[in-house]
PDB file of C-alpha atoms in Angstrom:
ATOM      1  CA  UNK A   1       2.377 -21.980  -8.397  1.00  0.00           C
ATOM      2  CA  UNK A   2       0.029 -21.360 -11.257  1.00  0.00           C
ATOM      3  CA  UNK A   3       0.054 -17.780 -12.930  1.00  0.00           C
ATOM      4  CA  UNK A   4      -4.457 -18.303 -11.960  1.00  0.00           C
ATOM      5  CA  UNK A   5      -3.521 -19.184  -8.428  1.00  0.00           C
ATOM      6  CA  UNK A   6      -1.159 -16.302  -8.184  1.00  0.00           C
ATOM      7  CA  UNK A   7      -3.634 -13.913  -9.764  1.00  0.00           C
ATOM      8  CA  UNK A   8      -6.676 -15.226  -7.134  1.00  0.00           C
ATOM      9  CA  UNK A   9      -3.951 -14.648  -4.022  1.00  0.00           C
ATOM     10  CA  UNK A  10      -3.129 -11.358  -5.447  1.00  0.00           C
ATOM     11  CA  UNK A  11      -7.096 -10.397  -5.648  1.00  0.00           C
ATOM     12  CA  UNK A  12      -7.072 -11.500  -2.453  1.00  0.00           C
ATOM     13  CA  UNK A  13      -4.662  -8.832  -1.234  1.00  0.00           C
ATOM     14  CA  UNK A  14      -6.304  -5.740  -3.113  1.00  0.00           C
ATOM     15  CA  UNK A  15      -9.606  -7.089  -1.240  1.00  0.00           C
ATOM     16  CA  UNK A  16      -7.481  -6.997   2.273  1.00  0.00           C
ATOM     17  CA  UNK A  17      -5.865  -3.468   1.322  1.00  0.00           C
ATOM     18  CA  UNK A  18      -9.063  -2.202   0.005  1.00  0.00           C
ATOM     19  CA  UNK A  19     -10.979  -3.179   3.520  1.00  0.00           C
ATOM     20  CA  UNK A  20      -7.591  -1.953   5.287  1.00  0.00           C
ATOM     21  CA  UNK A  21      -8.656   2.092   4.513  1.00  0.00           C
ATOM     22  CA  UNK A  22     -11.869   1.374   6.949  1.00  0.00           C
ATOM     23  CA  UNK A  23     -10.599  -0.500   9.538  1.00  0.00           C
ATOM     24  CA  UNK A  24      -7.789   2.610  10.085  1.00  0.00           C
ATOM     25  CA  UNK A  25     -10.362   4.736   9.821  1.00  0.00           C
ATOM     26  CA  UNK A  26     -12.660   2.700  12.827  1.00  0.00           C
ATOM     27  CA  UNK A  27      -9.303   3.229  14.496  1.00  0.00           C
ATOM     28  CA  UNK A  28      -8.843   7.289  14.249  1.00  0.00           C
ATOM     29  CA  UNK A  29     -12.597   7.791  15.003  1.00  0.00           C
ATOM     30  CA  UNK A  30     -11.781   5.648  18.343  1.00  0.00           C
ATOM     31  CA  UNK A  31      -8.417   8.279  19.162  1.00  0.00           C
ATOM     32  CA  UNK A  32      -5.919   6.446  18.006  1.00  0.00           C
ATOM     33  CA  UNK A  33      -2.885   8.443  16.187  1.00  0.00           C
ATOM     34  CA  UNK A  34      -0.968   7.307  13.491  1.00  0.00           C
ATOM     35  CA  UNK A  35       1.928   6.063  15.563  1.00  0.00           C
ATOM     36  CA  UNK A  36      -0.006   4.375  18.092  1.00  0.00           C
ATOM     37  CA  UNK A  37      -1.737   2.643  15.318  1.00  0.00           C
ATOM     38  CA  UNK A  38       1.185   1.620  13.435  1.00  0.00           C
ATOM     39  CA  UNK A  39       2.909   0.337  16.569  1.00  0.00           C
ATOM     40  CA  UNK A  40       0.261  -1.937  17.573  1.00  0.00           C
ATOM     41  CA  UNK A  41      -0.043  -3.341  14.058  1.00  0.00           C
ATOM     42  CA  UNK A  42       3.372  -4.280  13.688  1.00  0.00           C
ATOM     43  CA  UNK A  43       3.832  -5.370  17.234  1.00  0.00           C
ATOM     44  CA  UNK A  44       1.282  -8.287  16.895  1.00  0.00           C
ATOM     45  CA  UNK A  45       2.496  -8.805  13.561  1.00  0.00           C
ATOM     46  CA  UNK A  46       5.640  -9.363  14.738  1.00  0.00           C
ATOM     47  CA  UNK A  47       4.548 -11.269  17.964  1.00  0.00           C
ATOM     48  CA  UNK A  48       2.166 -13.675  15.454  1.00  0.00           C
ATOM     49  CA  UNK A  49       5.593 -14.396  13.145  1.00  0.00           C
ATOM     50  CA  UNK A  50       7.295 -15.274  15.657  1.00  0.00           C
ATOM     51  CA  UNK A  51       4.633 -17.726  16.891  1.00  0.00           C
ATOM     52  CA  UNK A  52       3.694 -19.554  13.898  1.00  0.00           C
ATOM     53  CA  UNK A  53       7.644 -18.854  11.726  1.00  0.00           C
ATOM     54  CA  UNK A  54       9.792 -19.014  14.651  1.00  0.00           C
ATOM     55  CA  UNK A  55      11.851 -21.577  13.069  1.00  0.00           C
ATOM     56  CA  UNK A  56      12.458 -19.783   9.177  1.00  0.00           C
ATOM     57  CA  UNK A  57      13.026 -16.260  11.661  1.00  0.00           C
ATOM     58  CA  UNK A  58      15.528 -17.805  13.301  1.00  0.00           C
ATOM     59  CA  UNK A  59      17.479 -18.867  10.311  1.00  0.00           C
ATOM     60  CA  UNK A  60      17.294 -15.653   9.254  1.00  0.00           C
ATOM     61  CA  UNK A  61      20.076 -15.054   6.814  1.00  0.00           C
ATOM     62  CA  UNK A  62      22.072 -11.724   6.439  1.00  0.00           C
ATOM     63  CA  UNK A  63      20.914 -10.530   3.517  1.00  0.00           C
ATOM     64  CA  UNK A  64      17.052 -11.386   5.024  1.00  0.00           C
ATOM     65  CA  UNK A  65      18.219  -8.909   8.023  1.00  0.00           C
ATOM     66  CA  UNK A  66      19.154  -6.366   5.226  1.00  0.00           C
ATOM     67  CA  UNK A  67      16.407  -6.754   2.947  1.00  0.00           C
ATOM     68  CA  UNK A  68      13.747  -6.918   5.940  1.00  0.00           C
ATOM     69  CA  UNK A  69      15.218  -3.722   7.356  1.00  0.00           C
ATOM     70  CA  UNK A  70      15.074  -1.772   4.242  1.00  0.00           C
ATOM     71  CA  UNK A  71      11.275  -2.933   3.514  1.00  0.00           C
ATOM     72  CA  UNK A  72      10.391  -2.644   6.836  1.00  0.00           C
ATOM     73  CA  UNK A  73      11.508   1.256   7.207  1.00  0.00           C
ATOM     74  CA  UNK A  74       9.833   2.208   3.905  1.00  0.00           C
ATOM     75  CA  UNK A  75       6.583   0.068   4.739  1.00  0.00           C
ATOM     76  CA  UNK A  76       6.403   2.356   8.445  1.00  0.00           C
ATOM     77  CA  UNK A  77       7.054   5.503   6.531  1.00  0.00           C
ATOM     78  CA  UNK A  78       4.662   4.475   3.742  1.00  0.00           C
ATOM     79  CA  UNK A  79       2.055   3.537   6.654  1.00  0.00           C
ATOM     80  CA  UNK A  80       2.448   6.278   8.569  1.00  0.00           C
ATOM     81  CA  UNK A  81       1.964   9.092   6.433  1.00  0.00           C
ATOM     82  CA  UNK A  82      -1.146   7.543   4.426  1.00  0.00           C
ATOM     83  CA  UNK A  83      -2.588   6.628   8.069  1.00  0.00           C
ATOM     84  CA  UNK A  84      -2.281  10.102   9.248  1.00  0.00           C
ATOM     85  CA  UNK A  85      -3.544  11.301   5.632  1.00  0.00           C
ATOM     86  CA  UNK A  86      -6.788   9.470   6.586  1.00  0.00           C
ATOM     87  CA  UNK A  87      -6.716  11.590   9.493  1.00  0.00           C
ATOM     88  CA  UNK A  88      -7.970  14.724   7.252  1.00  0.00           C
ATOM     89  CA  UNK A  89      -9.357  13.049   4.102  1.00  0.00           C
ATOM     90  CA  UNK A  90     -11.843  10.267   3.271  1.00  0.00           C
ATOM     91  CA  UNK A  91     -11.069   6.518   2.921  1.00  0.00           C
ATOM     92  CA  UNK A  92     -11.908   6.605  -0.885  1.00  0.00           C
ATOM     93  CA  UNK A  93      -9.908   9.324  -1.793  1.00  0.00           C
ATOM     94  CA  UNK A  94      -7.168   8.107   0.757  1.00  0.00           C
ATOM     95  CA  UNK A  95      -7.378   4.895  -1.477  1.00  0.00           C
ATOM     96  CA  UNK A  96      -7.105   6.404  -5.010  1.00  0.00           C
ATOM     97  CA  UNK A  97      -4.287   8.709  -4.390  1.00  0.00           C
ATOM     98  CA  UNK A  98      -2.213   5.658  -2.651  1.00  0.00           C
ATOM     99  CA  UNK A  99      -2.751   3.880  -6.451  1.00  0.00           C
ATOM    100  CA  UNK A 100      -0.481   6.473  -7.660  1.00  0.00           C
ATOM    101  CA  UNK A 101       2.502   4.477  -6.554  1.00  0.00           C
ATOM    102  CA  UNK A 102       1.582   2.253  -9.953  1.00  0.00           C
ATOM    103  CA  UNK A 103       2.473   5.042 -12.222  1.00  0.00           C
ATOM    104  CA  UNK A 104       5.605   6.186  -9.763  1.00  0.00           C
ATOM    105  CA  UNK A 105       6.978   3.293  -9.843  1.00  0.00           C
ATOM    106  CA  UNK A 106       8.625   3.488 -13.657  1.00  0.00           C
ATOM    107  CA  UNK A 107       9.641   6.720 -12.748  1.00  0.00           C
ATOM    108  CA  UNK A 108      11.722   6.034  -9.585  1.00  0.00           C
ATOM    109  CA  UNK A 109      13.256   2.568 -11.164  1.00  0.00           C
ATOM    110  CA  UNK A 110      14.086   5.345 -14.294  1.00  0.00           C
ATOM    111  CA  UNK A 111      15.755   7.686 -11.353  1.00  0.00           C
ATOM    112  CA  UNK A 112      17.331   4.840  -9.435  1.00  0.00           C
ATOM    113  CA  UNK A 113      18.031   1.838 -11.345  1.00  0.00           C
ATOM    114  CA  UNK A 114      17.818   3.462 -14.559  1.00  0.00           C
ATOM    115  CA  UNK A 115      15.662   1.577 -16.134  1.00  0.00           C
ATOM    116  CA  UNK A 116      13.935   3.430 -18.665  1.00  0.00           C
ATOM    117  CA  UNK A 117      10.116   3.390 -18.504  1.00  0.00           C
ATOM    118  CA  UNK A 118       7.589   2.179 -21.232  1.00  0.00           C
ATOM    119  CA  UNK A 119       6.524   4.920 -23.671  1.00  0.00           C
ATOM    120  CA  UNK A 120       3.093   4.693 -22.174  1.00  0.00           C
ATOM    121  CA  UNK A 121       4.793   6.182 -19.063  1.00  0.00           C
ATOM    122  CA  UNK A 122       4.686   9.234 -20.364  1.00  0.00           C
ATOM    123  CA  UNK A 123       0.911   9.626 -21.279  1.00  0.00           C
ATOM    124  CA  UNK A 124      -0.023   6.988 -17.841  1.00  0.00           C
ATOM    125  CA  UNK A 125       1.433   9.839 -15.287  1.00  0.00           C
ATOM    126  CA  UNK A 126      -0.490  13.183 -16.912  1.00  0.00           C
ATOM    127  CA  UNK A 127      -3.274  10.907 -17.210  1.00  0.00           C
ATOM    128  CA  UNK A 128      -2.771   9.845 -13.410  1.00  0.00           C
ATOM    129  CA  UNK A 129      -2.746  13.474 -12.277  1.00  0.00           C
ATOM    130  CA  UNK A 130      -6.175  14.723 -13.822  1.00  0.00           C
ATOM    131  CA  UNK A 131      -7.892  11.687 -12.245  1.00  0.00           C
ATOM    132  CA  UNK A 132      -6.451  12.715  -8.473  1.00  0.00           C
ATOM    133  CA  UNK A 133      -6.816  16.505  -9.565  1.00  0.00           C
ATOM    134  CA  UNK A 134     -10.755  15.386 -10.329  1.00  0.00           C
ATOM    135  CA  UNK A 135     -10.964  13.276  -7.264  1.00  0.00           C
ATOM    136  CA  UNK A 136      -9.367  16.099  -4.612  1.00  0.00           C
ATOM    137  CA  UNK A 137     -11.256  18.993  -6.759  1.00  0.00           C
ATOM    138  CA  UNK A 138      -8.130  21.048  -6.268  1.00  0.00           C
ATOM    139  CA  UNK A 139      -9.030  23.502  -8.803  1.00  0.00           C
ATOM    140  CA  UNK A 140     -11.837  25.043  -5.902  1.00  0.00           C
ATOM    141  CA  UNK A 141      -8.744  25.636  -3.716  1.00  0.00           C
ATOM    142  CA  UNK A 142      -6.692  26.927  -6.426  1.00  0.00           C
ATOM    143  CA  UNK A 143      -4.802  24.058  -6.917  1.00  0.00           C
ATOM    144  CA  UNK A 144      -3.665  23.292  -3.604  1.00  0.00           C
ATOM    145  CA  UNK A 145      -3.961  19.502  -2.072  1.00  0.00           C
ATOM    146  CA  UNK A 146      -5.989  19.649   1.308  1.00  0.00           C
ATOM    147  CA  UNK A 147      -3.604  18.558   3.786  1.00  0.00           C
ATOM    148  CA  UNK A 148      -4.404  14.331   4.096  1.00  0.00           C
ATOM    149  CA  UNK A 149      -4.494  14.446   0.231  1.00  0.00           C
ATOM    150  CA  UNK A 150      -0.958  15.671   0.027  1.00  0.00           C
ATOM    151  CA  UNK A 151       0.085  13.171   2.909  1.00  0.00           C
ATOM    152  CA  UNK A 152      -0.715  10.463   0.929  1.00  0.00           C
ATOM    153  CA  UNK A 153       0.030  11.381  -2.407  1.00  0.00           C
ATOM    154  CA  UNK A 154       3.674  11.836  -0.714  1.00  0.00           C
ATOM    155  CA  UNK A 155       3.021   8.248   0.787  1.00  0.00           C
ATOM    156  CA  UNK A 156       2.408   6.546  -2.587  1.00  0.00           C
ATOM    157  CA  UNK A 157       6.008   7.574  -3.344  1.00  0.00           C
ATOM    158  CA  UNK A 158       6.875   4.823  -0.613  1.00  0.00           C
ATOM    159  CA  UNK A 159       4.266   2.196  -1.708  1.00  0.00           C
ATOM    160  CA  UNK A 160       6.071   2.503  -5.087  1.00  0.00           C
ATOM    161  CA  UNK A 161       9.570   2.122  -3.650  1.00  0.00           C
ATOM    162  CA  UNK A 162       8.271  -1.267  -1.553  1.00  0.00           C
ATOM    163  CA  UNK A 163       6.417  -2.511  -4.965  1.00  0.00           C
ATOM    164  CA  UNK A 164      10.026  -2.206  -6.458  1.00  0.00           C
ATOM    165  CA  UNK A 165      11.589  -3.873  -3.349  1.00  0.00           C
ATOM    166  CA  UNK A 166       9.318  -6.542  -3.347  1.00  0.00           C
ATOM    167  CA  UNK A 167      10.603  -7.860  -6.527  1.00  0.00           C
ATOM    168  CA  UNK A 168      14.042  -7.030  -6.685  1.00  0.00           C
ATOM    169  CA  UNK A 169      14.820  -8.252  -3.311  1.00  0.00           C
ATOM    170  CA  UNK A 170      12.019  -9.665  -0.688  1.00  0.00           C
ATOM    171  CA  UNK A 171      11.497 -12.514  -3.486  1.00  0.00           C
ATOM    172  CA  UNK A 172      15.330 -13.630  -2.818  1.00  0.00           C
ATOM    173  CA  UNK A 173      14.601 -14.162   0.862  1.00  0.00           C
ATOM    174  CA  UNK A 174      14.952 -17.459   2.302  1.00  0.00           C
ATOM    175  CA  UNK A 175      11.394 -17.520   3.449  1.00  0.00           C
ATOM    176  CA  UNK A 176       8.372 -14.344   2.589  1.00  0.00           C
ATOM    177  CA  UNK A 177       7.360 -14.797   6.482  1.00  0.00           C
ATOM    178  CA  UNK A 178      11.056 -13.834   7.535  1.00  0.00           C
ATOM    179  CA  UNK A 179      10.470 -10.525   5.760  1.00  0.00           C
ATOM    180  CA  UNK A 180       6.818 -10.042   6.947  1.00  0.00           C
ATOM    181  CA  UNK A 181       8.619 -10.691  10.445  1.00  0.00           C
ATOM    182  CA  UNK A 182      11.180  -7.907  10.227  1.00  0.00           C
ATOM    183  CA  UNK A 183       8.594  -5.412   8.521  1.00  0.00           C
ATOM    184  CA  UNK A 184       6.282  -6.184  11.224  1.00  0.00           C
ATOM    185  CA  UNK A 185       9.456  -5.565  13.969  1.00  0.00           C
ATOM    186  CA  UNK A 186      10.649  -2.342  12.303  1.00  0.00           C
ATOM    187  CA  UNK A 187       7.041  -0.925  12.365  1.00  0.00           C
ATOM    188  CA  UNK A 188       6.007  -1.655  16.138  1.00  0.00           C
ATOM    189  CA  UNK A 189       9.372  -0.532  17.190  1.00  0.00           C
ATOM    190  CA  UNK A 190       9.055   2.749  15.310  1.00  0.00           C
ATOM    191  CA  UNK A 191       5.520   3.170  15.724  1.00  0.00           C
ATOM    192  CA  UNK A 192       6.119   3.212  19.655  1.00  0.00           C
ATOM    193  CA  UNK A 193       8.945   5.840  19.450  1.00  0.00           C
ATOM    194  CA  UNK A 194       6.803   8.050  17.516  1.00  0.00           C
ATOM    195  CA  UNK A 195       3.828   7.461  19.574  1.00  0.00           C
ATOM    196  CA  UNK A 196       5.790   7.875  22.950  1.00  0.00           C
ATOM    197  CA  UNK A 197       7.142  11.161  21.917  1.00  0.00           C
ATOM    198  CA  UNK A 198       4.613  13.336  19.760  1.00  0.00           C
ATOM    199  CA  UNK A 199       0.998  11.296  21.081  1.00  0.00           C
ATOM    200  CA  UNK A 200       1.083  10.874  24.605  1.00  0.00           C
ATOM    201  CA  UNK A 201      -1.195  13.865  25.326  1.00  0.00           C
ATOM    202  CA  UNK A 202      -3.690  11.887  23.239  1.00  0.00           C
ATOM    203  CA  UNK A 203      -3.580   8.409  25.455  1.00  0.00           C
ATOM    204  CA  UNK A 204      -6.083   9.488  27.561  1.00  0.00           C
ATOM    205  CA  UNK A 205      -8.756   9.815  24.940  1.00  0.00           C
ATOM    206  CA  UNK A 206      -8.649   6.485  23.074  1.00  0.00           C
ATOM    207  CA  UNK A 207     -11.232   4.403  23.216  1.00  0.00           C
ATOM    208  CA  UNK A 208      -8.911   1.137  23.643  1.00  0.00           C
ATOM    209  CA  UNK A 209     -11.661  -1.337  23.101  1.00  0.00           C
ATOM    210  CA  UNK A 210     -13.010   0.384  19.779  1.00  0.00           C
ATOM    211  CA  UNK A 211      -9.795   0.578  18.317  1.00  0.00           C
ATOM    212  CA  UNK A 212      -7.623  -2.237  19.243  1.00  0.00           C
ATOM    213  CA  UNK A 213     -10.600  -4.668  17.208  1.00  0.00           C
ATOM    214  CA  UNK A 214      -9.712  -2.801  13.956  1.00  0.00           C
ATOM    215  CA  UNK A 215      -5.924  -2.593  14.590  1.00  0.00           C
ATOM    216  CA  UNK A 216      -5.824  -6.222  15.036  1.00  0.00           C
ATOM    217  CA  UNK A 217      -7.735  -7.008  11.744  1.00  0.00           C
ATOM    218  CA  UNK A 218      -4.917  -4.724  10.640  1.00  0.00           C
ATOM    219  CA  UNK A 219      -2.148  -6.431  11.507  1.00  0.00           C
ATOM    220  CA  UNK A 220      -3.575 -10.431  11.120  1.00  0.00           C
ATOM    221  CA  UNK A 221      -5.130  -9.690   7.769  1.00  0.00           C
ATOM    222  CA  UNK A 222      -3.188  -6.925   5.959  1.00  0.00           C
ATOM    223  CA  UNK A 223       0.211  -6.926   7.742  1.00  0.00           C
ATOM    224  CA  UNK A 224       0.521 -10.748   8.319  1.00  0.00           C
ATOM    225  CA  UNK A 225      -1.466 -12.257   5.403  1.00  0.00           C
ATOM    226  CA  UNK A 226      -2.012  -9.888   2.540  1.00  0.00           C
ATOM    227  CA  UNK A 227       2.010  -8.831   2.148  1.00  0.00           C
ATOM    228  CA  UNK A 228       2.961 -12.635   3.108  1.00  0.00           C
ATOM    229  CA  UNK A 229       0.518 -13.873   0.312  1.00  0.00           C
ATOM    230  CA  UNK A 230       1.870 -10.487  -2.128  1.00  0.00           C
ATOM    231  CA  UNK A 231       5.617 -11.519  -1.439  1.00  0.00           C
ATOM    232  CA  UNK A 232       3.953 -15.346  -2.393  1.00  0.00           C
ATOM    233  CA  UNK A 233       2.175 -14.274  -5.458  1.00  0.00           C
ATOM    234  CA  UNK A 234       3.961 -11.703  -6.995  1.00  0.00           C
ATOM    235  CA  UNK A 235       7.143 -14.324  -8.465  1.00  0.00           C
ATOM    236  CA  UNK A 236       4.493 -16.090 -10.348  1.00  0.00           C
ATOM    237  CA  UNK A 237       2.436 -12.828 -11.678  1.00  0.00           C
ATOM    238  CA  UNK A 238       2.803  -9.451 -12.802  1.00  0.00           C
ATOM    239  CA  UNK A 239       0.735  -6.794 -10.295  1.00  0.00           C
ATOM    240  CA  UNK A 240      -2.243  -5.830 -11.819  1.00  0.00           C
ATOM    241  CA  UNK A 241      -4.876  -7.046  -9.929  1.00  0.00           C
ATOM    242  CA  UNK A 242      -3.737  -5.099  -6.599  1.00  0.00           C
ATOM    243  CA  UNK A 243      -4.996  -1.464  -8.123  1.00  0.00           C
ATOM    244  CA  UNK A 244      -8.537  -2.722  -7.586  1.00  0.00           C
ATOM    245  CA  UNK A 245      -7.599  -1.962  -3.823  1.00  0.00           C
ATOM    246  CA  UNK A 246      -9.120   1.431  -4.855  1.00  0.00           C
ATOM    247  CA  UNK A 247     -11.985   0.026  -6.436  1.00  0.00           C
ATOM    248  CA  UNK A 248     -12.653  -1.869  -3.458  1.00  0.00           C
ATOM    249  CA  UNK A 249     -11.653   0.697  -0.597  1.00  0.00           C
ATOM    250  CA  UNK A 250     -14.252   2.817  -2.550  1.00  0.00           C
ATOM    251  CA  UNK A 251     -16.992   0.854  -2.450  1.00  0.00           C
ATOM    252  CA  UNK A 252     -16.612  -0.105   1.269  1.00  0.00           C
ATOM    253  CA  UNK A 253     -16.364   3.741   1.935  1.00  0.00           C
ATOM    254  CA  UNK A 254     -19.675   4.555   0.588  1.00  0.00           C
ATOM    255  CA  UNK A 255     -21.812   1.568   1.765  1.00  0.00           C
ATOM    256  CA  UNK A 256     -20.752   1.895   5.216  1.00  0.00           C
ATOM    257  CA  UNK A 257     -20.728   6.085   5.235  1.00  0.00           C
ATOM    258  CA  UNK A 258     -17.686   7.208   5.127  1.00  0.00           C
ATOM    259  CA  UNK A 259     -17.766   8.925   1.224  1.00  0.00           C
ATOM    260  CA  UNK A 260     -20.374  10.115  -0.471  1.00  0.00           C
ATOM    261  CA  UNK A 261     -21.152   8.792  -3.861  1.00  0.00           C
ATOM    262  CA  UNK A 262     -20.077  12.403  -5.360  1.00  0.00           C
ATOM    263  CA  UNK A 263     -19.518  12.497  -9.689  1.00  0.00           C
ATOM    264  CA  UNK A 264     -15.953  13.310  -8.494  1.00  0.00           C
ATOM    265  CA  UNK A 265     -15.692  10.329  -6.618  1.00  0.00           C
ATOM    266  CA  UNK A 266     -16.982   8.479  -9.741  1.00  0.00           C
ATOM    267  CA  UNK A 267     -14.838  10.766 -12.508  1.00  0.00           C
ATOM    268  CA  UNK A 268     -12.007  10.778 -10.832  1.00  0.00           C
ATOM    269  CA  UNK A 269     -11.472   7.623  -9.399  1.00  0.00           C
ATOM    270  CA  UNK A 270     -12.681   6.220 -13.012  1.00  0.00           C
ATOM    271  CA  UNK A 271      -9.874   7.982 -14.308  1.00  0.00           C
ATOM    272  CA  UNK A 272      -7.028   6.627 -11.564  1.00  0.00           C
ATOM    273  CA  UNK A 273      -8.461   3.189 -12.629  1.00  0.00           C
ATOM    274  CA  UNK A 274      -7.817   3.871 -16.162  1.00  0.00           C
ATOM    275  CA  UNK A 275      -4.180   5.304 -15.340  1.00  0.00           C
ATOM    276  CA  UNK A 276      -3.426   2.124 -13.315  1.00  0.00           C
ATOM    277  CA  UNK A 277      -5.061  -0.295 -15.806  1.00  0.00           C
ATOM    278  CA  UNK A 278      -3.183   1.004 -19.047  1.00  0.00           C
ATOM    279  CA  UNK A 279       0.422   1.062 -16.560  1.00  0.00           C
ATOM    280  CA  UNK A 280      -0.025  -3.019 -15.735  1.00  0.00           C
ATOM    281  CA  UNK A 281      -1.719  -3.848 -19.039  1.00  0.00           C
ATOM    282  CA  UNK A 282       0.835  -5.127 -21.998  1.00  0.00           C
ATOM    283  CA  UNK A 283      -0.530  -3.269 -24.734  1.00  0.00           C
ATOM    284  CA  UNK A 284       0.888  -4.988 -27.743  1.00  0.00           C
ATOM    285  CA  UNK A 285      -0.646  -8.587 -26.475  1.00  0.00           C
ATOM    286  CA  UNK A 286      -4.165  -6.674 -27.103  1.00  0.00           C
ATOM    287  CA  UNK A 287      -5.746  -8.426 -30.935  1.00  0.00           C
ATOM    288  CA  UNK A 288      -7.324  -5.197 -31.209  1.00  0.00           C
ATOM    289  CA  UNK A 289      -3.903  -3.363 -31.389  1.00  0.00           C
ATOM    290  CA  UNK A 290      -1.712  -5.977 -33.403  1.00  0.00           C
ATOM    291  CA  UNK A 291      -0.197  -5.242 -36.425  1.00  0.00           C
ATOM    292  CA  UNK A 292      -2.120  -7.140 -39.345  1.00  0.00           C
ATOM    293  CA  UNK A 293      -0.287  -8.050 -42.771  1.00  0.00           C
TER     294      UNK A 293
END
């Protein structure tokens, strides 16, 4: 694959997880929890792999059964906390604080792999936390996170961890849809223990109609194709393009209601952009910053 076809996939996906912030949010305002939500995803995820893959899933290899299991308990936590974030937060900031996991990811391959970040690092992550302090406007609650701002910002930790996993290990799977399958499997079954014991008082008042539409746009076009097509895209590329999920996500939010254009919104998420841009861009390639004899 071309590095331009990878990039267009990969634009793709932010476009996918950028639209993904509303359709959770369609599902929330129709009663769905966070569990509930996450187990129907990855249930007809895993029911649509196993449809259209069955033959790669069932030469699933052991180290595919490893690596799946790994991704797919990360990608539930991940989803659950940022989907229960949006419970008590807006989409755009929901989507802003999630692009954290750009500038956490250095850190935690520094922690656990010790690889040592990029000097930038260290001016990328201070630079990070003004733009979410701007965006939340913690200062007017003396610097304390509302309650879906801090779920999230803790579930960005976990988007970072999967960016790492996919590509250390999903890319040495025998086949992308064989991981898709088992992240898919790992979040319906623990998205139905956790709605079966903590949600059940809230069955009564979903509006099943209203929010199974959005969770299935969930789980055929994020779930199934926008990770499939990331696992795809991401050999051939670096992944720079997916921070405009944000940048999308945003501008969904405010055309259809859900944020208000607010110079926070603007300053902040400006900033996050900014953070993310200078963390995936290879400074020294930039003419303007050369050396010249």
């Amino acid at each position: 694959m071309s590095k331009r076809k990878a990039n267009l996939l990969l634009l793709t996906v932010a476009i996918l997880w950028g639209a993904s912030y509303i359709f959770v949010r369609m599902a929330i305002n129709a009663g769905m929890q966070s569990g509930m939500i996450n187990a129907v995803r990855g249930s007809m995820c895993a029911v649509g792999c196993l449809i259209v893959f069955n033959k790669s899933i069932r030469q699933m290899t052991r180290f595919d059964f490893k690596a799946g299991l790994l991704m797919g308990i990360t990608n539930f936590i991940a989803y659950y906390l940022q989907t229960d974030g949006l419970r008590f937060t807006t989409p755009a900031k929901n989507a802003f604080i999630t692009t954290m996991y750009v500038a956490l990811s250095p850190l935690l391959l520094w922690i656990f792999w010790h690889e040592r970040p990029r000097r930038k690092t260290y001016f990328v992550i201070p630079l990070a936390l003004i733009g979410m302090g701007v965006l939340t406007n913690v200062t007017a609650s003396g610097l304390a996170l509302n309650y879906g701002d801090l779920l999230t910002l803790i579930s960005s930790i976990f988007w970072a961890l999967q960016l790492i996993f996919f590509g250390k290990i999903a890319s040495k799977a025998s086949s992308p849809w064989v991981i898709i399958f088992m992240i898919g499997l790992i979040q319906g079954i623990a998205g139905w223990c956790v709605s079966f014991t903590t949600e059940t008082q809230t069955f009564a008042h979903i509006h099943w109609l209203q929010a199974l539409i959005p969770v299935a746009l969930l789980a055929i076009l994020v779930t199934f194709v926008a990770q499939g097509l990331q696992i795809t895209a991401q050999k051939y590329t670096d992944a720079t393009l997916l921070m405009l999920e944000s940048f999308f996500a945003s501008v969904l939010s405010v055309i259809l209601g859900y944020d208000s254009l607010t110079h926070s919104l603007i300053i902040g998420g400006a900033i996050l952009l900014l953070a993310n841009a200078i963390m995936q861009t290879d400074l020294h390639r930039l003419s303007f910053l050369k050396r010249t004899n």
